[in-house]
Structures are given as C-alpha cells and as structure tokens.
Amino acid sequence: MVPQLTAIFSFWNLVGLTATLLYLYWWRRPHSKFPPGPRGFPLLGMVPFFGKAPELAMKKWSLEKYGPVMSVRIGRDEVVVLNTFDAINQAFVKQSATFSDRPWVQMFCSQTKHNGLVFRKYGETFKAQKHFALKYLREKGVAKRKIEHTLNQEGDRFLDFLRSVSDGPVDIKFEVGRDDKNS
C-alpha cells in the first residue's frame, strides 16, 4: 500500500511542479526593458477583461496604473500599446527604424514563405521592395485621380462576373488575376 501512496504523491508533485513552471513562464516578460502591463489569464491574456470596447479598457489601464506606454497580453502574444500622441510620435517618427519591424505571425509566414511586404522584417530587402512597390503603384495611377475611375470599372466588371455565375460556390482565383488586355 505504501508504494501506491508514494506513486500518487510523486504524480501530484510532478503536476504541481509542471503547473508552477508553466505559471512562471506565463508571468515573465519578454525582456527586462519591456513596458509594464496587466498579465491576464494563461492562454486568454486580458481578452476577458476588454468588454465591448478594448481600446477604452486599455486607455483606462494606461491612465490608472501603467502609463502611456504599456504592454497587454492578448492570447499568447504580448502587444505594446501606445496611448498618447507623444508616445506614438516618439515611436513612429523619432524612432521609426526601431518600431518599423513587423510581427512574426506563423500563419502568414508559412503562407507567404517570408515574401511580400506586409510581414517582411524591416531591413534593406524590405526597403527595396517597398520602394519598388510604391514606384510601380505610382506608375499605375495610385494617388492620382484616374485610379478612382479604373477601380470603379474593375469593381463593376467583377460584380458582372459574380452575377453571371451560378448560385453555388465560385472560384474567383482566375477571374481576379485575369488581365483583359492579354485575353
């Protein structure tokens, strides 16, 4: 009977140690200079405390306890929240290179294979691709009056396509990528 009690005791010790280690892992900050903020629940973070207006909840926490720059755990992710114009200006104007990086999101990175602009790490490759994309878009009329007319035409053409197909599911992949000039 005593060996069974020892096994049960060892099992619960292991469960308690695992729970403690998981809690300590959850409670730690990403690094020592990370801004303060509420921690919330494991796996959920502060999501249950947001209510209908998360931005108002974060503003309240900022004003009452954490200051204009704070962190909030949303699910498993740590998010830095800037709550004043001065904090936003400091981050995105005066220290733009530091704050220009993109978040690493598993789903998007696996789908794009780290290509594209939206989730690319900030650096020379990002700058070159951004420069190329902006140059190309300007050549195609973005930020000019004629782009509105072109977008309206394309929107009408796409709506006509959707009206012409059956009521079931539609694969729009080929229609969206189609170039009328070459067809």
PDB file of C-alpha atoms in Angstrom:
ATOM      1  CA  MET A   1       0.000   0.000   0.000  1.00  0.00           C
ATOM      2  CA  VAL A   2       2.860   2.381   0.754  1.00  0.00           C
ATOM      3  CA  PRO A   3       4.347   2.135  -2.784  1.00  0.00           C
ATOM      4  CA  GLN A   4       0.960   3.200  -4.206  1.00  0.00           C
ATOM      5  CA  LEU A   5       0.886   6.258  -1.931  1.00  0.00           C
ATOM      6  CA  THR A   6       4.426   7.136  -2.954  1.00  0.00           C
ATOM      7  CA  ALA A   7       3.476   6.892  -6.632  1.00  0.00           C
ATOM      8  CA  ILE A   8       0.400   9.079  -6.100  1.00  0.00           C
ATOM      9  CA  PHE A   9       2.437  11.587  -4.099  1.00  0.00           C
ATOM     10  CA  SER A  10       5.120  11.669  -6.826  1.00  0.00           C
ATOM     11  CA  PHE A  11       2.474  12.176  -9.510  1.00  0.00           C
ATOM     12  CA  TRP A  12       0.940  15.162  -7.716  1.00  0.00           C
ATOM     13  CA  ASN A  13       4.400  16.610  -7.047  1.00  0.00           C
ATOM     14  CA  LEU A  14       5.105  16.377 -10.781  1.00  0.00           C
ATOM     15  CA  VAL A  15       1.752  18.021 -11.624  1.00  0.00           C
ATOM     16  CA  GLY A  16       2.404  20.814  -9.102  1.00  0.00           C
ATOM     17  CA  LEU A  17       5.944  21.412 -10.389  1.00  0.00           C
ATOM     18  CA  THR A  18       4.732  21.492 -14.008  1.00  0.00           C
ATOM     19  CA  ALA A  19       1.931  23.933 -13.134  1.00  0.00           C
ATOM     20  CA  THR A  20       4.394  26.166 -11.255  1.00  0.00           C
ATOM     21  CA  LEU A  21       6.861  26.194 -14.149  1.00  0.00           C
ATOM     22  CA  LEU A  22       4.084  26.968 -16.652  1.00  0.00           C
ATOM     23  CA  TYR A  23       2.844  29.801 -14.425  1.00  0.00           C
ATOM     24  CA  LEU A  24       6.340  31.270 -14.105  1.00  0.00           C
ATOM     25  CA  TYR A  25       6.826  31.003 -17.872  1.00  0.00           C
ATOM     26  CA  TRP A  26       3.490  32.768 -18.396  1.00  0.00           C
ATOM     27  CA  TRP A  27       4.226  35.524 -15.888  1.00  0.00           C
ATOM     28  CA  ARG A  28       7.669  36.526 -17.199  1.00  0.00           C
ATOM     29  CA  ARG A  29       8.192  39.484 -19.520  1.00  0.00           C
ATOM     30  CA  PRO A  30       9.871  39.043 -22.933  1.00  0.00           C
ATOM     31  CA  HIS A  31      12.881  41.068 -21.700  1.00  0.00           C
ATOM     32  CA  SER A  32      13.855  43.466 -18.919  1.00  0.00           C
ATOM     33  CA  LYS A  33      13.063  46.672 -20.858  1.00  0.00           C
ATOM     34  CA  PHE A  34       9.557  45.546 -21.798  1.00  0.00           C
ATOM     35  CA  PRO A  35       6.858  48.002 -20.667  1.00  0.00           C
ATOM     36  CA  PRO A  36       4.640  47.121 -17.694  1.00  0.00           C
ATOM     37  CA  GLY A  37       1.083  45.952 -18.126  1.00  0.00           C
ATOM     38  CA  PRO A  38      -1.604  43.540 -16.942  1.00  0.00           C
ATOM     39  CA  ARG A  39      -0.984  39.823 -17.452  1.00  0.00           C
ATOM     40  CA  GLY A  40      -4.481  38.281 -17.511  1.00  0.00           C
ATOM     41  CA  PHE A  41      -5.183  34.563 -17.706  1.00  0.00           C
ATOM     42  CA  PRO A  42      -2.995  31.894 -19.299  1.00  0.00           C
ATOM     43  CA  LEU A  43      -3.900  31.356 -22.982  1.00  0.00           C
ATOM     44  CA  LEU A  44      -6.509  34.164 -22.910  1.00  0.00           C
ATOM     45  CA  GLY A  45      -4.469  37.070 -21.601  1.00  0.00           C
ATOM     46  CA  MET A  46      -6.564  40.165 -20.971  1.00  0.00           C
ATOM     47  CA  VAL A  47      -9.214  39.369 -23.597  1.00  0.00           C
ATOM     48  CA  PRO A  48     -11.909  38.536 -20.976  1.00  0.00           C
ATOM     49  CA  PHE A  49     -11.413  41.998 -19.430  1.00  0.00           C
ATOM     50  CA  PHE A  50     -11.753  44.020 -22.651  1.00  0.00           C
ATOM     51  CA  GLY A  51     -15.535  44.270 -22.733  1.00  0.00           C
ATOM     52  CA  LYS A  52     -17.179  45.754 -25.832  1.00  0.00           C
ATOM     53  CA  ALA A  53     -14.527  48.454 -26.307  1.00  0.00           C
ATOM     54  CA  PRO A  54     -10.969  47.094 -25.866  1.00  0.00           C
ATOM     55  CA  GLU A  55      -9.436  50.483 -26.680  1.00  0.00           C
ATOM     56  CA  LEU A  56     -11.300  52.107 -23.773  1.00  0.00           C
ATOM     57  CA  ALA A  57     -10.220  49.361 -21.368  1.00  0.00           C
ATOM     58  CA  MET A  58      -6.575  49.805 -22.401  1.00  0.00           C
ATOM     59  CA  LYS A  59      -6.841  53.583 -22.085  1.00  0.00           C
ATOM     60  CA  LYS A  60      -8.264  53.188 -18.577  1.00  0.00           C
ATOM     61  CA  TRP A  61      -5.424  50.844 -17.557  1.00  0.00           C
ATOM     62  CA  SER A  62      -2.936  53.280 -19.039  1.00  0.00           C
ATOM     63  CA  LEU A  63      -4.316  56.275 -17.158  1.00  0.00           C
ATOM     64  CA  GLU A  64      -4.831  54.486 -13.844  1.00  0.00           C
ATOM     65  CA  LYS A  65      -1.713  52.376 -13.498  1.00  0.00           C
ATOM     66  CA  TYR A  66       0.662  51.680 -16.393  1.00  0.00           C
ATOM     67  CA  GLY A  67       1.346  54.979 -18.165  1.00  0.00           C
ATOM     68  CA  PRO A  68       1.324  55.998 -21.844  1.00  0.00           C
ATOM     69  CA  VAL A  69       3.413  53.009 -22.994  1.00  0.00           C
ATOM     70  CA  MET A  70       2.200  49.673 -21.697  1.00  0.00           C
ATOM     71  CA  SER A  71       2.025  46.031 -22.695  1.00  0.00           C
ATOM     72  CA  VAL A  72      -1.081  43.871 -22.843  1.00  0.00           C
ATOM     73  CA  ARG A  73      -1.148  40.149 -23.289  1.00  0.00           C
ATOM     74  CA  ILE A  74      -3.719  39.186 -25.924  1.00  0.00           C
ATOM     75  CA  GLY A  75      -3.958  35.433 -26.070  1.00  0.00           C
ATOM     76  CA  ARG A  76      -0.366  34.213 -26.093  1.00  0.00           C
ATOM     77  CA  ASP A  77       1.017  37.403 -27.652  1.00  0.00           C
ATOM     78  CA  GLU A  78       2.488  40.423 -25.903  1.00  0.00           C
ATOM     79  CA  VAL A  79       1.321  43.668 -27.502  1.00  0.00           C
ATOM     80  CA  VAL A  80       2.822  47.087 -26.818  1.00  0.00           C
ATOM     81  CA  VAL A  81       0.139  49.774 -26.608  1.00  0.00           C
ATOM     82  CA  LEU A  82       0.906  53.466 -27.168  1.00  0.00           C
ATOM     83  CA  ASN A  83      -1.801  55.596 -25.559  1.00  0.00           C
ATOM     84  CA  THR A  84      -0.817  59.213 -26.207  1.00  0.00           C
ATOM     85  CA  PHE A  85       0.089  61.301 -29.207  1.00  0.00           C
ATOM     86  CA  ASP A  86       3.538  61.952 -27.723  1.00  0.00           C
ATOM     87  CA  ALA A  87       4.213  58.218 -27.282  1.00  0.00           C
ATOM     88  CA  ILE A  88       3.080  57.487 -30.844  1.00  0.00           C
ATOM     89  CA  ASN A  89       5.133  60.386 -32.248  1.00  0.00           C
ATOM     90  CA  GLN A  90       8.213  59.274 -30.318  1.00  0.00           C
ATOM     91  CA  ALA A  91       7.854  55.699 -31.581  1.00  0.00           C
ATOM     92  CA  PHE A  92       6.907  56.162 -35.220  1.00  0.00           C
ATOM     93  CA  VAL A  93       8.566  59.486 -36.086  1.00  0.00           C
ATOM     94  CA  LYS A  94      11.595  59.933 -33.858  1.00  0.00           C
ATOM     95  CA  GLN A  95      12.493  56.217 -33.561  1.00  0.00           C
ATOM     96  CA  SER A  96      10.948  54.889 -36.751  1.00  0.00           C
ATOM     97  CA  ALA A  97      13.706  52.377 -37.548  1.00  0.00           C
ATOM     98  CA  THR A  98      13.249  50.741 -34.146  1.00  0.00           C
ATOM     99  CA  PHE A  99       9.471  50.442 -34.486  1.00  0.00           C
ATOM    100  CA  SER A 100       9.233  49.597 -38.189  1.00  0.00           C
ATOM    101  CA  ASP A 101       9.556  45.849 -37.832  1.00  0.00           C
ATOM    102  CA  ARG A 102       6.616  43.558 -38.466  1.00  0.00           C
ATOM    103  CA  PRO A 103       5.211  40.899 -36.145  1.00  0.00           C
ATOM    104  CA  TRP A 104       6.066  37.281 -36.839  1.00  0.00           C
ATOM    105  CA  VAL A 105       2.743  35.533 -37.413  1.00  0.00           C
ATOM    106  CA  GLN A 106       3.069  31.793 -38.061  1.00  0.00           C
ATOM    107  CA  MET A 107       0.066  31.531 -40.388  1.00  0.00           C
ATOM    108  CA  PHE A 108       1.111  34.421 -42.650  1.00  0.00           C
ATOM    109  CA  CYS A 109       4.788  33.493 -42.715  1.00  0.00           C
ATOM    110  CA  SER A 110       4.032  29.897 -43.704  1.00  0.00           C
ATOM    111  CA  GLN A 111       1.632  31.045 -46.439  1.00  0.00           C
ATOM    112  CA  THR A 112       3.890  33.743 -47.903  1.00  0.00           C
ATOM    113  CA  LYS A 113       7.172  31.863 -47.299  1.00  0.00           C
ATOM    114  CA  HIS A 114       8.545  35.160 -45.900  1.00  0.00           C
ATOM    115  CA  ASN A 115       7.918  37.008 -49.174  1.00  0.00           C
ATOM    116  CA  GLY A 116       5.866  40.135 -49.692  1.00  0.00           C
ATOM    117  CA  LEU A 117       5.787  43.440 -47.842  1.00  0.00           C
ATOM    118  CA  VAL A 118       3.216  43.157 -45.101  1.00  0.00           C
ATOM    119  CA  PHE A 119       5.026  40.683 -42.825  1.00  0.00           C
ATOM    120  CA  ARG A 120       8.617  41.120 -44.004  1.00  0.00           C
ATOM    121  CA  LYS A 121      11.252  42.017 -41.414  1.00  0.00           C
ATOM    122  CA  TYR A 122      12.386  45.631 -41.621  1.00  0.00           C
ATOM    123  CA  GLY A 123      15.738  45.931 -43.350  1.00  0.00           C
ATOM    124  CA  GLU A 124      17.360  46.525 -46.725  1.00  0.00           C
ATOM    125  CA  THR A 125      15.214  43.943 -48.542  1.00  0.00           C
ATOM    126  CA  PHE A 126      12.048  45.485 -47.096  1.00  0.00           C
ATOM    127  CA  LYS A 127      13.156  48.992 -48.108  1.00  0.00           C
ATOM    128  CA  ALA A 128      13.995  47.878 -51.668  1.00  0.00           C
ATOM    129  CA  GLN A 129      10.671  46.056 -52.102  1.00  0.00           C
ATOM    130  CA  LYS A 130       8.730  48.974 -50.637  1.00  0.00           C
ATOM    131  CA  HIS A 131      10.491  51.396 -52.986  1.00  0.00           C
ATOM    132  CA  PHE A 132       9.736  49.151 -55.979  1.00  0.00           C
ATOM    133  CA  ALA A 133       6.069  48.683 -54.972  1.00  0.00           C
ATOM    134  CA  LEU A 134       5.483  52.408 -54.457  1.00  0.00           C
ATOM    135  CA  LYS A 135       7.165  53.241 -57.781  1.00  0.00           C
ATOM    136  CA  TYR A 136       5.049  50.634 -59.590  1.00  0.00           C
ATOM    137  CA  LEU A 137       1.828  51.813 -57.928  1.00  0.00           C
ATOM    138  CA  ARG A 138       2.554  55.438 -58.838  1.00  0.00           C
ATOM    139  CA  GLU A 139       3.113  54.393 -62.456  1.00  0.00           C
ATOM    140  CA  LYS A 140      -0.252  52.606 -62.398  1.00  0.00           C
ATOM    141  CA  GLY A 141      -2.056  55.698 -61.141  1.00  0.00           C
ATOM    142  CA  VAL A 142      -2.248  55.302 -57.380  1.00  0.00           C
ATOM    143  CA  ALA A 143      -2.563  58.710 -55.692  1.00  0.00           C
ATOM    144  CA  LYS A 144      -3.906  60.138 -58.953  1.00  0.00           C
ATOM    145  CA  ARG A 145      -7.469  60.938 -59.982  1.00  0.00           C
ATOM    146  CA  LYS A 146      -7.588  58.336 -62.759  1.00  0.00           C
ATOM    147  CA  ILE A 147      -7.194  55.425 -60.319  1.00  0.00           C
ATOM    148  CA  GLU A 148     -10.711  56.011 -58.949  1.00  0.00           C
ATOM    149  CA  HIS A 149     -12.197  55.558 -62.428  1.00  0.00           C
ATOM    150  CA  THR A 150     -10.106  52.411 -63.018  1.00  0.00           C
ATOM    151  CA  LEU A 151     -11.120  50.923 -59.655  1.00  0.00           C
ATOM    152  CA  ASN A 152     -14.796  51.600 -60.349  1.00  0.00           C
ATOM    153  CA  GLN A 153     -14.501  49.902 -63.758  1.00  0.00           C
ATOM    154  CA  GLU A 154     -12.765  46.866 -62.249  1.00  0.00           C
ATOM    155  CA  GLY A 155     -15.336  46.675 -59.458  1.00  0.00           C
ATOM    156  CA  ASP A 156     -18.205  46.773 -61.965  1.00  0.00           C
ATOM    157  CA  ARG A 157     -16.532  44.105 -64.114  1.00  0.00           C
ATOM    158  CA  PHE A 158     -16.078  41.842 -61.097  1.00  0.00           C
ATOM    159  CA  LEU A 159     -19.699  42.321 -59.985  1.00  0.00           C
ATOM    160  CA  ASP A 160     -20.860  41.450 -63.514  1.00  0.00           C
ATOM    161  CA  PHE A 161     -18.777  38.262 -63.326  1.00  0.00           C
ATOM    162  CA  LEU A 162     -20.308  37.301 -59.967  1.00  0.00           C
ATOM    163  CA  ARG A 163     -23.830  37.918 -61.295  1.00  0.00           C
ATOM    164  CA  SER A 164     -23.144  35.733 -64.347  1.00  0.00           C
ATOM    165  CA  VAL A 165     -22.087  32.599 -62.444  1.00  0.00           C
ATOM    166  CA  SER A 166     -24.305  30.082 -60.678  1.00  0.00           C
ATOM    167  CA  ASP A 167     -25.606  30.467 -57.141  1.00  0.00           C
ATOM    168  CA  GLY A 168     -23.092  27.957 -55.744  1.00  0.00           C
ATOM    169  CA  PRO A 169     -19.521  28.461 -54.612  1.00  0.00           C
ATOM    170  CA  VAL A 170     -17.296  30.315 -57.083  1.00  0.00           C
ATOM    171  CA  ASP A 171     -13.537  30.037 -57.578  1.00  0.00           C
ATOM    172  CA  ILE A 172     -12.557  33.674 -58.205  1.00  0.00           C
ATOM    173  CA  LYS A 173      -8.826  32.973 -58.407  1.00  0.00           C
ATOM    174  CA  PHE A 174      -8.610  33.132 -62.199  1.00  0.00           C
ATOM    175  CA  GLU A 175     -11.073  35.991 -62.571  1.00  0.00           C
ATOM    176  CA  VAL A 176      -9.222  38.230 -60.110  1.00  0.00           C
ATOM    177  CA  GLY A 177      -5.854  37.562 -61.709  1.00  0.00           C
ATOM    178  CA  ARG A 178      -7.091  37.948 -65.279  1.00  0.00           C
ATOM    179  CA  ASP A 179      -5.760  40.778 -67.415  1.00  0.00           C
ATOM    180  CA  ASP A 180      -8.294  41.824 -70.084  1.00  0.00           C
ATOM    181  CA  LYS A 181      -5.562  43.320 -72.290  1.00  0.00           C
ATOM    182  CA  ASN A 182      -3.891  39.924 -72.730  1.00  0.00           C
ATOM    183  CA  SER A 183      -7.004  37.760 -73.068  1.00  0.00           C
TER     184      SER A 183
END
